[in-house]
Amino acid sequence: MTLSRQRIAIIGGGPGGYEAALVAAQLGAEVTVVDSDGLGGACVLTDCVPSKSLIETSNAMTLLNRAGGLGIATGGLATVNAARLYQRITDLARAQSRDITARVAGEGVTVITGHGRLAGPGTVRVGEAQIKADAILIATGALPRVLPGAEPDGERILTWRQLYDLTELPRDLIVVGSGVTGAEFASAYQALGSRVTLVSSRDRVLPQEDEDAASHIEEVFRRGGMTVLGRSRAASVRRDHDGVVVTLDDGRSLTGSHCLLTVGMIPRTEGCGLDEAGVKVDASGFIEVDRVSRTSVPGVYAAGDCTGVLMLASVAAMQGRIAMWHALGEAVAPLRLGHVAATIFTDPEIATVGVTQRAVTAGEVSARVLKLPLATNPRAKMAGVTDGFVKLLASPGTGVVLGGVVVAPRASELILAVSIAVEQRLTVEQLAHTFAVYPSLSGSVTEAARKLMEFTPDAP
Ligand SMILES: Cc1cc2nc3c(=O)[nH]c(=O)nc-3n(C[C@H](O)[C@H](O)[C@H](O)COP(=O)(O)OP(=O)(O)OC[C@H]3O[C@@H](n4cnc5c(N)ncnc54)[C@H](O)[C@@H]3O)c2cc1C
């Protein structure tokens, strides 16, 4: 007797959707992905990939403009060819989307272009077509939040998804919102040569992040000439001839050539039939899921930004895979968010993993904390790097590494050592006894571990 193949329907082809499709196909299911805008999703086409490509160029500019200090004569400040830069970014994003499409097709997944919606038990509708499925995954992502009175026009008042249609570099950019997205773009455009004003409604930039890292990056921003306005809430943004006027709620107004709005995301679930299907959402409209990605409706799963759970591509992909392992009867470990490594791609980058200092200060976790400035690292000196630090948090009794923060160029790469230590419950002693290359920035990770050993009672 041949068992019939399980049928999986996935609405949305971003990391939450396409990574799930690959797992389900690998497990022998008959998989259909419905996507409206292109595989790879907003992650590849408008958000993560384009922004990180822009930041690669801004990093190159920083290096070029520091070249004098390294003994290179460049003949003045480097400048950006904005049209070529944006073309490179959009070409790269489209190419990546094509690669994903080819990979998914190669695994035998059917892809339908269109708007998908739930249409009765085990059914997804796309236009007139109906797809029958044993399990459905919703992975429709999220959209930039728009403030009333500050509606984007795509020319001067922009969401980050509209930046790549510009033909010039903003001369005077006002960034509203100082969370991760705002800080990354403010940092990148400053390096590219724009004059940048960052409007933050809180006391400091990156209010959710490690306080030392956030204050450090704010100081770097200011030193580089950025105007950072704390405790300043934008009340409205309007066009004024060839520029913009941002009015703050205390009555002050700022003028600039462009305004970039980075004030959060809303779930992209309109027209998906959630209400009719009985899929529960939270007060902000994000789909409620448990740790194996189940929604309130049996057989319907959700993954990624539409769930509002840590909005990262890596988390979206993991939620999608977990959903498929669960739906297809595989052994599955529930999602664990405590060990997610994340990076803010400012210059320098801020990478974090595990227990935070905030949790330690709040008395939720007991940990010893050690912060080592990068300025003493020999490789940093050779590269002319003076900003940054490595911070490790370890259990006072056992010396087990609980978390860490790295602020450094390419901190996104350096955090892996700390991430492995946290995941594998390594002690500071084990980390300290690990060889690091001399000279290397990663040497600061092992040195921080060595310094923490001095405080660990169990260490020999
Ligand atoms: C500026 C920026 C930079 C970022 N950088 C990083 C980073 O460096 N690292 C990181 O890990 N994360 C980053 N993120 C977050 C990351 O982009 C998201 O977490 C990720 O895109 C979420 O994936 P997803 O699959 O949930 O949704 P998406 O990537 O948004 O994909 C959803 C897909 O569903 C489609 N869709 C929507 N509705 C329907 C429908 N009804 N029918 C059919 N198709 C539909 C959309 O067209 C889209 O293709 C960044 C985000 C932003 C805004």
Short mmCIF file of C-alpha atoms and ligand atoms in Angstrom, two decimals:
data_model
loop_
_atom_site.label_atom_id
_atom_site.label_comp_id
_atom_site.label_asym_id
_atom_site.label_seq_id
_atom_site.Cartn_x
_atom_site.Cartn_y
_atom_site.Cartn_z
CA MET A 1 0.00 0.00 0.00
CA THR A 2 1.34 3.48 -0.83
CA LEU A 3 0.74 6.15 1.75
CA SER A 4 -0.59 9.38 0.21
CA ARG A 5 1.75 12.36 0.46
CA GLN A 6 0.89 15.05 3.01
CA ARG A 7 -0.15 18.32 1.37
CA ILE A 8 1.26 21.59 2.67
CA ALA A 9 0.12 25.07 1.58
CA ILE A 10 2.23 28.08 2.51
CA ILE A 11 1.06 31.70 2.16
CA GLY A 12 4.12 33.97 1.85
CA GLY A 13 7.53 33.19 0.36
CA GLY A 14 9.90 35.05 2.70
CA PRO A 15 12.33 33.22 5.03
CA GLY A 16 9.39 32.02 7.16
CA GLY A 17 7.70 30.52 4.10
CA TYR A 18 10.44 29.33 1.75
CA GLU A 19 12.61 27.73 4.44
CA ALA A 20 9.50 25.84 5.63
CA ALA A 21 8.82 24.77 2.04
CA LEU A 22 12.34 23.34 1.71
CA VAL A 23 11.97 21.30 4.91
CA ALA A 24 8.52 20.02 3.98
CA ALA A 25 9.71 19.02 0.50
CA GLN A 26 12.71 17.26 2.01
CA LEU A 27 10.30 15.28 4.19
CA GLY A 28 8.39 14.15 1.10
CA ALA A 29 5.34 16.42 1.33
CA GLU A 30 3.54 17.92 -1.67
CA VAL A 31 4.20 21.63 -1.14
CA THR A 32 2.62 24.74 -2.65
CA VAL A 33 3.85 28.25 -1.88
CA VAL A 34 1.63 31.22 -2.70
CA ASP A 35 3.54 34.49 -2.86
CA SER A 36 2.54 37.90 -4.13
CA ASP A 37 5.82 39.82 -4.48
CA GLY A 38 8.68 37.40 -5.17
CA LEU A 39 10.40 34.58 -3.28
CA GLY A 40 12.77 35.70 -0.58
CA GLY A 41 10.07 38.07 0.59
CA ALA A 42 10.58 41.52 2.01
CA CYS A 43 13.70 40.12 3.64
CA VAL A 44 15.43 39.70 0.30
CA LEU A 45 13.71 42.30 -1.85
CA THR A 46 13.30 45.36 0.37
CA ASP A 47 14.54 44.95 3.94
CA CYS A 48 17.42 42.83 5.18
CA VAL A 49 19.38 42.13 1.99
CA PRO A 50 19.16 45.66 0.48
CA SER A 51 19.97 47.35 3.79
CA LYS A 52 22.97 45.11 4.43
CA SER A 53 24.20 45.69 0.87
CA LEU A 54 23.93 49.46 1.40
CA ILE A 55 25.86 49.05 4.64
CA GLU A 56 28.65 47.15 2.84
CA THR A 57 29.14 50.26 0.69
CA SER A 58 29.01 52.55 3.72
CA ASN A 59 31.62 50.36 5.45
CA ALA A 60 33.86 50.68 2.38
CA MET A 61 33.42 54.48 2.53
CA THR A 62 34.43 54.50 6.18
CA LEU A 63 37.57 52.54 5.35
CA LEU A 64 38.42 54.79 2.42
CA ASN A 65 37.95 57.92 4.49
CA ARG A 66 40.16 56.48 7.23
CA ALA A 67 42.80 55.46 4.74
CA GLY A 68 44.92 58.57 5.39
CA GLY A 69 45.57 57.37 8.93
CA LEU A 70 46.78 54.02 7.54
CA GLY A 71 49.31 55.72 5.28
CA ILE A 72 47.31 55.79 2.05
CA ALA A 73 46.92 58.99 0.05
CA THR A 74 43.47 58.98 -1.59
CA GLY A 75 43.29 62.57 -2.79
CA GLY A 76 40.39 63.68 -0.58
CA LEU A 77 37.06 62.31 0.55
CA ALA A 78 35.55 59.43 -1.41
CA THR A 79 32.10 60.14 -2.90
CA VAL A 80 29.17 57.91 -3.78
CA ASN A 81 27.55 57.38 -7.15
CA ALA A 82 24.02 56.99 -5.79
CA ALA A 83 22.43 55.71 -9.00
CA ARG A 84 25.06 52.98 -9.34
CA LEU A 85 24.83 52.12 -5.64
CA TYR A 86 21.05 51.68 -5.72
CA GLN A 87 21.22 49.75 -9.00
CA ARG A 88 23.75 47.35 -7.47
CA ILE A 89 21.49 46.83 -4.47
CA THR A 90 18.32 46.13 -6.46
CA ASP A 91 20.19 43.85 -8.89
CA LEU A 92 21.65 41.92 -5.99
CA ALA A 93 18.25 41.55 -4.27
CA ARG A 94 16.56 40.33 -7.47
CA ALA A 95 19.38 37.88 -8.15
CA GLN A 96 19.02 36.45 -4.66
CA SER A 97 15.26 36.10 -5.13
CA ARG A 98 15.90 34.25 -8.41
CA ASP A 99 18.38 31.91 -6.68
CA ILE A 100 15.78 31.06 -4.04
CA THR A 101 13.11 30.52 -6.69
CA ALA A 102 15.42 28.10 -8.53
CA ARG A 103 16.30 26.27 -5.33
CA VAL A 104 12.67 25.89 -4.27
CA ALA A 105 11.64 24.73 -7.76
CA GLY A 106 14.54 22.27 -7.72
CA GLU A 107 13.02 20.65 -4.63
CA GLY A 108 9.74 20.12 -6.48
CA VAL A 109 7.79 22.86 -4.69
CA THR A 110 4.93 24.44 -6.67
CA VAL A 111 4.98 28.24 -6.55
CA ILE A 112 1.87 30.26 -7.38
CA THR A 113 2.09 34.02 -7.79
CA GLY A 114 -0.86 35.83 -6.23
CA HIS A 115 -2.59 36.85 -3.04
CA GLY A 116 -3.43 33.87 -0.84
CA ARG A 117 -6.14 33.67 1.82
CA LEU A 118 -7.65 31.08 4.11
CA ALA A 119 -10.93 29.86 2.61
CA GLY A 120 -12.44 27.20 4.85
CA PRO A 121 -10.87 24.20 6.61
CA GLY A 122 -7.72 22.98 4.89
CA THR A 123 -8.23 25.37 1.99
CA VAL A 124 -6.25 28.30 0.58
CA ARG A 125 -7.70 30.42 -2.19
CA VAL A 126 -5.66 32.33 -4.78
CA GLY A 127 -7.95 34.22 -7.13
CA GLU A 128 -10.32 31.54 -8.45
CA ALA A 129 -7.96 28.66 -7.66
CA GLN A 130 -8.29 26.53 -4.53
CA ILE A 131 -5.47 24.60 -2.88
CA LYS A 132 -6.40 21.76 -0.54
CA ALA A 133 -3.90 21.05 2.24
CA ASP A 134 -3.45 18.90 5.34
CA ALA A 135 -1.61 21.80 6.99
CA ILE A 136 -1.36 25.50 6.16
CA LEU A 137 1.43 27.91 7.12
CA ILE A 138 0.83 31.68 7.14
CA ALA A 139 4.09 33.62 6.69
CA THR A 140 2.97 36.92 5.21
CA GLY A 141 5.45 39.22 6.98
CA ALA A 142 4.88 42.81 8.07
CA LEU A 143 4.68 46.33 6.67
CA PRO A 144 6.30 49.61 7.75
CA ARG A 145 4.10 51.42 10.27
CA VAL A 146 2.93 54.82 9.06
CA LEU A 147 2.34 57.74 11.44
CA PRO A 148 -0.80 59.80 10.81
CA GLY A 149 0.42 63.22 9.65
CA ALA A 150 3.64 61.75 8.29
CA GLU A 151 2.49 59.80 5.26
CA PRO A 152 5.32 58.73 2.93
CA ASP A 153 5.24 60.16 -0.60
CA GLY A 154 8.04 57.99 -1.96
CA GLU A 155 10.08 61.05 -2.99
CA ARG A 156 11.07 63.02 0.09
CA ILE A 157 9.15 61.32 2.89
CA LEU A 158 10.18 57.72 2.76
CA THR A 159 9.93 54.30 4.31
CA TRP A 160 13.12 52.24 4.05
CA ARG A 161 11.50 50.26 1.23
CA GLN A 162 11.43 53.41 -0.94
CA LEU A 163 15.06 54.44 -0.49
CA TYR A 164 16.34 52.41 -3.42
CA ASP A 165 14.16 54.28 -5.92
CA LEU A 166 16.02 57.53 -5.18
CA THR A 167 18.46 58.80 -7.78
CA GLU A 168 20.56 60.82 -5.35
CA LEU A 169 22.01 60.53 -1.90
CA PRO A 170 19.91 62.49 0.63
CA ARG A 171 21.86 65.67 1.34
CA ASP A 172 20.21 66.29 4.70
CA LEU A 173 18.49 63.19 6.04
CA ILE A 174 16.18 63.27 9.04
CA VAL A 175 15.66 59.76 10.42
CA VAL A 176 12.58 59.47 12.63
CA GLY A 177 12.87 56.52 15.03
CA SER A 178 16.03 55.30 16.73
CA GLY A 179 15.39 51.57 16.99
CA VAL A 180 17.50 49.06 15.08
CA THR A 181 16.37 50.11 11.59
CA GLY A 182 16.71 53.85 12.30
CA ALA A 183 20.15 53.45 13.86
CA GLU A 184 21.41 51.28 10.98
CA PHE A 185 20.31 53.72 8.27
CA ALA A 186 21.48 56.78 10.22
CA SER A 187 24.91 55.18 10.61
CA ALA A 188 25.10 54.10 6.95
CA TYR A 189 24.00 57.43 5.44
CA GLN A 190 26.33 59.37 7.70
CA ALA A 191 29.22 57.25 6.40
CA LEU A 192 28.00 57.68 2.81
CA GLY A 193 28.22 61.46 3.17
CA SER A 194 24.71 62.62 4.12
CA ARG A 195 24.19 65.08 6.95
CA VAL A 196 22.05 63.08 9.37
CA THR A 197 19.66 64.05 12.17
CA LEU A 198 18.32 61.17 14.25
CA VAL A 199 15.07 61.82 16.09
CA SER A 200 14.59 59.57 19.09
CA SER A 201 11.50 59.63 21.28
CA ARG A 202 13.48 58.05 24.13
CA ASP A 203 16.42 59.22 26.27
CA ARG A 204 18.91 57.47 24.03
CA VAL A 205 19.17 55.61 20.76
CA LEU A 206 18.49 51.85 20.67
CA PRO A 207 16.43 51.91 23.88
CA GLN A 208 15.87 48.13 23.85
CA GLU A 209 19.55 47.23 23.57
CA ASP A 210 22.50 46.84 25.96
CA GLU A 211 22.90 50.25 27.60
CA ASP A 212 26.71 50.36 27.30
CA ALA A 213 26.51 49.47 23.60
CA ALA A 214 23.75 52.00 22.91
CA SER A 215 25.54 54.88 24.71
CA HIS A 216 28.76 53.96 22.94
CA ILE A 217 27.17 54.02 19.49
CA GLU A 218 25.40 57.30 20.27
CA GLU A 219 28.76 58.83 21.17
CA VAL A 220 30.26 57.49 17.91
CA PHE A 221 27.32 58.99 15.99
CA ARG A 222 27.75 62.40 17.61
CA ARG A 223 31.52 62.38 17.16
CA GLY A 224 30.97 61.73 13.45
CA GLY A 225 28.82 64.85 13.21
CA MET A 226 25.33 63.35 13.52
CA THR A 227 22.69 65.39 15.36
CA VAL A 228 20.94 63.06 17.80
CA LEU A 229 17.78 64.48 19.34
CA GLY A 230 16.70 62.53 22.41
CA ARG A 231 13.22 62.73 23.98
CA SER A 232 11.91 64.20 20.74
CA ARG A 233 8.76 62.81 19.18
CA ALA A 234 7.87 63.67 15.59
CA ALA A 235 4.31 64.99 15.42
CA SER A 236 4.17 65.52 11.65
CA VAL A 237 6.28 65.44 8.51
CA ARG A 238 5.39 67.49 5.44
CA ARG A 239 6.87 68.42 2.09
CA ASP A 240 8.23 71.92 1.66
CA HIS A 241 9.33 72.62 -1.93
CA ASP A 242 12.44 70.49 -2.40
CA GLY A 243 12.67 69.41 1.18
CA VAL A 244 10.82 68.29 4.27
CA VAL A 245 9.77 69.86 7.55
CA VAL A 246 9.55 67.63 10.60
CA THR A 247 7.56 69.15 13.44
CA LEU A 248 8.25 67.76 16.89
CA ASP A 249 5.52 67.51 19.52
CA ASP A 250 7.19 70.24 21.61
CA GLY A 251 6.71 72.66 18.68
CA ARG A 252 10.30 72.67 17.38
CA SER A 253 10.74 72.05 13.68
CA LEU A 254 13.58 70.57 11.65
CA THR A 255 14.23 70.97 7.97
CA GLY A 256 16.00 68.53 5.72
CA SER A 257 16.14 67.27 2.15
CA HIS A 258 14.57 63.88 2.98
CA CYS A 259 12.88 62.17 5.92
CA LEU A 260 13.16 58.44 6.58
CA LEU A 261 10.46 56.95 8.80
CA THR A 262 11.50 53.96 10.90
CA VAL A 263 8.75 53.74 13.48
CA GLY A 264 8.03 50.02 13.58
CA MET A 265 6.08 47.40 11.70
CA ILE A 266 2.47 46.22 11.48
CA PRO A 267 1.45 42.66 10.56
CA ARG A 268 0.64 42.10 6.89
CA THR A 269 -2.47 40.02 7.34
CA GLU A 270 -5.21 42.12 5.77
CA GLY A 271 -7.33 40.08 3.37
CA CYS A 272 -5.88 36.76 4.59
CA GLY A 273 -9.20 35.54 6.00
CA LEU A 274 -7.91 35.23 9.58
CA ASP A 275 -11.14 36.44 11.24
CA GLU A 276 -13.39 34.14 9.23
CA ALA A 277 -11.10 31.19 9.97
CA GLY A 278 -11.01 32.04 13.69
CA VAL A 279 -7.23 32.60 13.84
CA LYS A 280 -6.55 34.58 17.02
CA VAL A 281 -4.45 37.75 16.84
CA ASP A 282 -3.07 39.94 19.65
CA ALA A 283 -4.00 43.57 20.36
CA SER A 284 -1.62 44.79 17.62
CA GLY A 285 -2.95 42.30 15.06
CA PHE A 286 0.01 39.86 15.16
CA ILE A 287 -0.98 36.19 14.87
CA GLU A 288 -0.76 34.38 18.21
CA VAL A 289 1.38 31.23 18.04
CA ASP A 290 2.78 28.74 20.51
CA ARG A 291 6.40 27.57 20.53
CA VAL A 292 5.79 25.04 17.75
CA SER A 293 4.17 27.74 15.57
CA ARG A 294 0.56 26.53 16.01
CA THR A 295 -2.18 29.15 15.76
CA SER A 296 -5.53 28.87 17.55
CA VAL A 297 -6.92 26.88 14.58
CA PRO A 298 -5.91 23.20 14.28
CA GLY A 299 -3.84 22.58 11.14
CA VAL A 300 -3.03 26.28 10.67
CA TYR A 301 0.49 27.41 11.59
CA ALA A 302 2.16 30.83 11.38
CA ALA A 303 5.78 31.96 11.21
CA GLY A 304 7.86 35.09 10.89
CA ASP A 305 7.08 38.78 11.19
CA CYS A 306 3.29 38.26 10.98
CA THR A 307 3.55 36.65 14.44
CA GLY A 308 5.50 39.57 15.94
CA VAL A 309 7.90 37.11 17.64
CA LEU A 310 11.47 38.58 17.44
CA MET A 311 11.41 40.06 13.95
CA LEU A 312 14.52 38.46 12.49
CA ALA A 313 14.99 36.41 9.34
CA SER A 314 16.71 33.65 11.34
CA VAL A 315 13.78 33.42 13.75
CA ALA A 316 11.21 33.47 10.91
CA ALA A 317 13.04 30.60 9.19
CA MET A 318 13.25 28.59 12.41
CA GLN A 319 9.54 29.11 13.18
CA GLY A 320 8.69 27.95 9.65
CA ARG A 321 10.85 24.82 9.90
CA ILE A 322 9.47 23.98 13.35
CA ALA A 323 5.93 24.29 11.96
CA MET A 324 6.72 21.79 9.21
CA TRP A 325 8.50 19.32 11.51
CA HIS A 326 5.48 19.46 13.80
CA ALA A 327 2.87 19.23 11.05
CA LEU A 328 4.63 16.30 9.40
CA GLY A 329 5.02 14.35 12.62
CA GLU A 330 8.77 14.77 13.10
CA ALA A 331 10.40 15.07 16.53
CA VAL A 332 10.65 18.79 17.21
CA ALA A 333 12.08 21.01 19.94
CA PRO A 334 10.00 24.12 20.69
CA LEU A 335 11.40 27.53 19.67
CA ARG A 336 13.92 28.90 22.18
CA LEU A 337 14.48 32.62 21.98
CA GLY A 338 17.00 32.93 24.81
CA HIS A 339 19.90 31.91 22.57
CA VAL A 340 19.18 33.96 19.44
CA ALA A 341 22.26 35.83 18.24
CA ALA A 342 21.43 39.21 16.70
CA THR A 343 23.35 42.13 15.25
CA ILE A 344 22.68 45.81 14.74
CA PHE A 345 24.68 46.72 11.65
CA THR A 346 25.81 50.16 12.72
CA ASP A 347 29.47 51.15 12.49
CA PRO A 348 30.79 49.60 14.69
CA GLU A 349 28.34 46.68 14.76
CA ILE A 350 26.59 45.62 17.96
CA ALA A 351 26.13 41.85 18.33
CA THR A 352 24.39 40.21 21.26
CA VAL A 353 23.47 36.75 22.49
CA GLY A 354 21.93 35.24 25.61
CA VAL A 355 21.33 36.85 29.00
CA THR A 356 21.32 40.65 29.01
CA GLN A 357 22.86 43.00 31.53
CA ARG A 358 19.38 44.48 31.99
CA ALA A 359 18.15 41.10 33.30
CA VAL A 360 21.12 40.98 35.68
CA THR A 361 20.51 44.54 36.93
CA ALA A 362 16.81 43.76 37.40
CA GLY A 363 17.80 40.81 39.59
CA GLU A 364 16.22 38.25 37.23
CA VAL A 365 19.54 36.47 36.65
CA SER A 366 22.66 36.31 38.73
CA ALA A 367 25.80 36.87 36.65
CA ARG A 368 29.28 38.34 36.75
CA VAL A 369 29.82 40.87 33.99
CA LEU A 370 33.11 41.85 32.44
CA LYS A 371 33.60 44.55 29.80
CA LEU A 372 36.88 44.77 27.90
CA PRO A 373 37.51 47.78 25.64
CA LEU A 374 38.70 46.90 22.14
CA ALA A 375 41.18 49.78 22.17
CA THR A 376 43.72 47.56 24.01
CA ASN A 377 43.49 44.78 21.39
CA PRO A 378 46.66 44.64 19.22
CA ARG A 379 44.78 43.89 15.99
CA ALA A 380 42.43 46.81 16.66
CA LYS A 381 45.44 49.09 17.09
CA MET A 382 46.92 47.89 13.77
CA ALA A 383 43.62 48.56 12.02
CA GLY A 384 43.21 51.98 13.66
CA VAL A 385 40.06 50.81 15.47
CA THR A 386 39.50 52.60 18.77
CA ASP A 387 35.76 52.11 19.36
CA GLY A 388 34.14 48.96 20.69
CA PHE A 389 34.25 46.41 23.46
CA VAL A 390 33.59 42.80 24.38
CA LYS A 391 31.28 42.08 27.31
CA LEU A 392 30.79 38.62 28.76
CA LEU A 393 28.25 37.52 31.34
CA ALA A 394 28.91 34.34 33.31
CA SER A 395 27.30 32.45 36.13
CA PRO A 396 29.04 33.41 39.41
CA GLY A 397 28.99 29.86 40.74
CA THR A 398 29.79 27.64 37.77
CA GLY A 399 31.45 30.10 35.41
CA VAL A 400 29.10 29.03 32.59
CA VAL A 401 28.92 31.71 29.90
CA LEU A 402 25.36 33.09 29.93
CA GLY A 403 25.57 35.85 27.35
CA GLY A 404 27.68 38.47 25.66
CA VAL A 405 27.81 41.70 23.72
CA VAL A 406 30.42 42.52 21.09
CA VAL A 407 30.73 46.06 19.74
CA ALA A 408 33.28 45.98 16.92
CA PRO A 409 33.72 46.02 13.18
CA ARG A 410 32.19 42.67 12.00
CA ALA A 411 30.86 41.94 15.49
CA SER A 412 28.28 39.86 13.60
CA GLU A 413 31.08 37.36 12.89
CA LEU A 414 32.83 37.64 16.28
CA ILE A 415 29.70 36.82 18.29
CA LEU A 416 29.72 33.20 17.06
CA ALA A 417 32.32 32.18 19.66
CA VAL A 418 30.13 33.55 22.46
CA SER A 419 27.05 32.04 20.85
CA ILE A 420 28.63 28.58 20.82
CA ALA A 421 29.66 29.01 24.45
CA VAL A 422 26.11 29.98 25.45
CA GLU A 423 24.47 27.20 23.43
CA GLN A 424 26.89 24.50 24.62
CA ARG A 425 27.02 25.80 28.21
CA LEU A 426 30.79 26.25 28.07
CA THR A 427 32.51 27.83 31.06
CA VAL A 428 34.69 30.95 30.93
CA GLU A 429 37.56 28.60 31.69
CA GLN A 430 36.85 26.50 28.59
CA LEU A 431 36.54 29.65 26.49
CA ALA A 432 39.75 31.06 27.99
CA HIS A 433 41.65 27.86 27.18
CA THR A 434 40.59 28.02 23.53
CA PHE A 435 43.26 29.26 21.11
CA ALA A 436 42.54 32.57 19.41
CA VAL A 437 44.75 33.73 16.56
CA TYR A 438 47.33 36.36 17.46
CA PRO A 439 46.68 39.12 16.55
CA SER A 440 42.91 39.03 16.15
CA LEU A 441 39.84 40.85 17.42
CA SER A 442 38.52 37.47 18.61
CA GLY A 443 41.49 37.45 21.00
CA SER A 444 39.45 39.93 23.07
CA VAL A 445 36.75 37.27 23.58
CA THR A 446 39.21 34.78 25.09
CA GLU A 447 40.91 37.55 27.06
CA ALA A 448 37.57 38.65 28.55
CA ALA A 449 36.96 35.01 29.51
CA ARG A 450 40.39 34.86 31.16
CA LYS A 451 39.63 37.98 33.15
CA LEU A 452 36.29 36.54 34.24
CA MET A 453 38.05 33.39 35.49
CA GLU A 454 39.67 35.53 38.17
CA PHE A 455 36.19 35.97 39.68
CA THR A 456 35.00 32.39 39.31
CA PRO A 457 35.42 30.50 42.58
CA ASP A 458 35.54 27.08 40.88
CA ALA A 459 38.35 28.06 38.51
CA PRO A 460 41.73 26.50 39.39
C1 LIG B 1 15.49 47.38 7.20
C2 LIG B 1 15.47 45.99 7.76
C3 LIG B 1 16.65 45.30 7.90
C4 LIG B 1 16.64 44.01 8.41
N1 LIG B 1 17.82 43.35 8.58
C5 LIG B 1 17.83 42.12 9.13
C6 LIG B 1 19.05 41.44 9.36
O1 LIG B 1 20.13 41.98 9.11
N2 LIG B 1 19.02 40.20 9.88
C7 LIG B 1 17.82 39.58 10.19
O2 LIG B 1 17.84 38.43 10.67
N3 LIG B 1 16.65 40.20 9.98
C8 LIG B 1 16.62 41.45 9.46
N4 LIG B 1 15.43 42.10 9.27
C9 LIG B 1 14.18 41.39 9.58
C10 LIG B 1 13.78 40.44 8.45
O3 LIG B 1 13.76 41.13 7.23
C11 LIG B 1 12.39 39.86 8.74
O4 LIG B 1 12.38 39.32 10.03
C12 LIG B 1 12.03 38.79 7.72
O5 LIG B 1 11.83 39.38 6.47
C13 LIG B 1 10.75 38.05 8.12
O6 LIG B 1 10.48 37.07 7.18
P1 LIG B 1 8.97 36.64 6.85
O7 LIG B 1 9.06 35.41 6.04
O8 LIG B 1 8.18 36.62 8.08
O9 LIG B 1 8.35 37.83 6.00
P2 LIG B 1 8.79 38.60 4.64
O10 LIG B 1 10.24 38.53 4.40
O11 LIG B 1 8.15 39.93 4.79
O12 LIG B 1 8.05 37.78 3.51
C14 LIG B 1 6.65 37.70 3.44
C15 LIG B 1 6.25 37.35 2.03
O13 LIG B 1 4.85 37.08 2.00
C16 LIG B 1 4.27 37.68 0.85
N5 LIG B 1 2.85 37.90 1.16
C17 LIG B 1 2.31 38.73 2.06
N6 LIG B 1 0.97 38.58 2.09
C18 LIG B 1 0.67 37.64 1.17
C19 LIG B 1 -0.54 37.03 0.74
N7 LIG B 1 -1.71 37.31 1.31
N8 LIG B 1 -0.48 36.10 -0.25
C20 LIG B 1 0.70 35.77 -0.80
N9 LIG B 1 1.90 36.30 -0.43
C21 LIG B 1 1.86 37.21 0.56
C22 LIG B 1 5.08 38.95 0.67
O14 LIG B 1 4.99 39.38 -0.64
C23 LIG B 1 6.48 38.46 1.01
O15 LIG B 1 7.09 37.93 -0.13
C24 LIG B 1 15.41 43.40 8.78
C25 LIG B 1 14.21 44.11 8.66
C26 LIG B 1 14.24 45.40 8.17
C27 LIG B 1 12.95 46.16 8.08
#
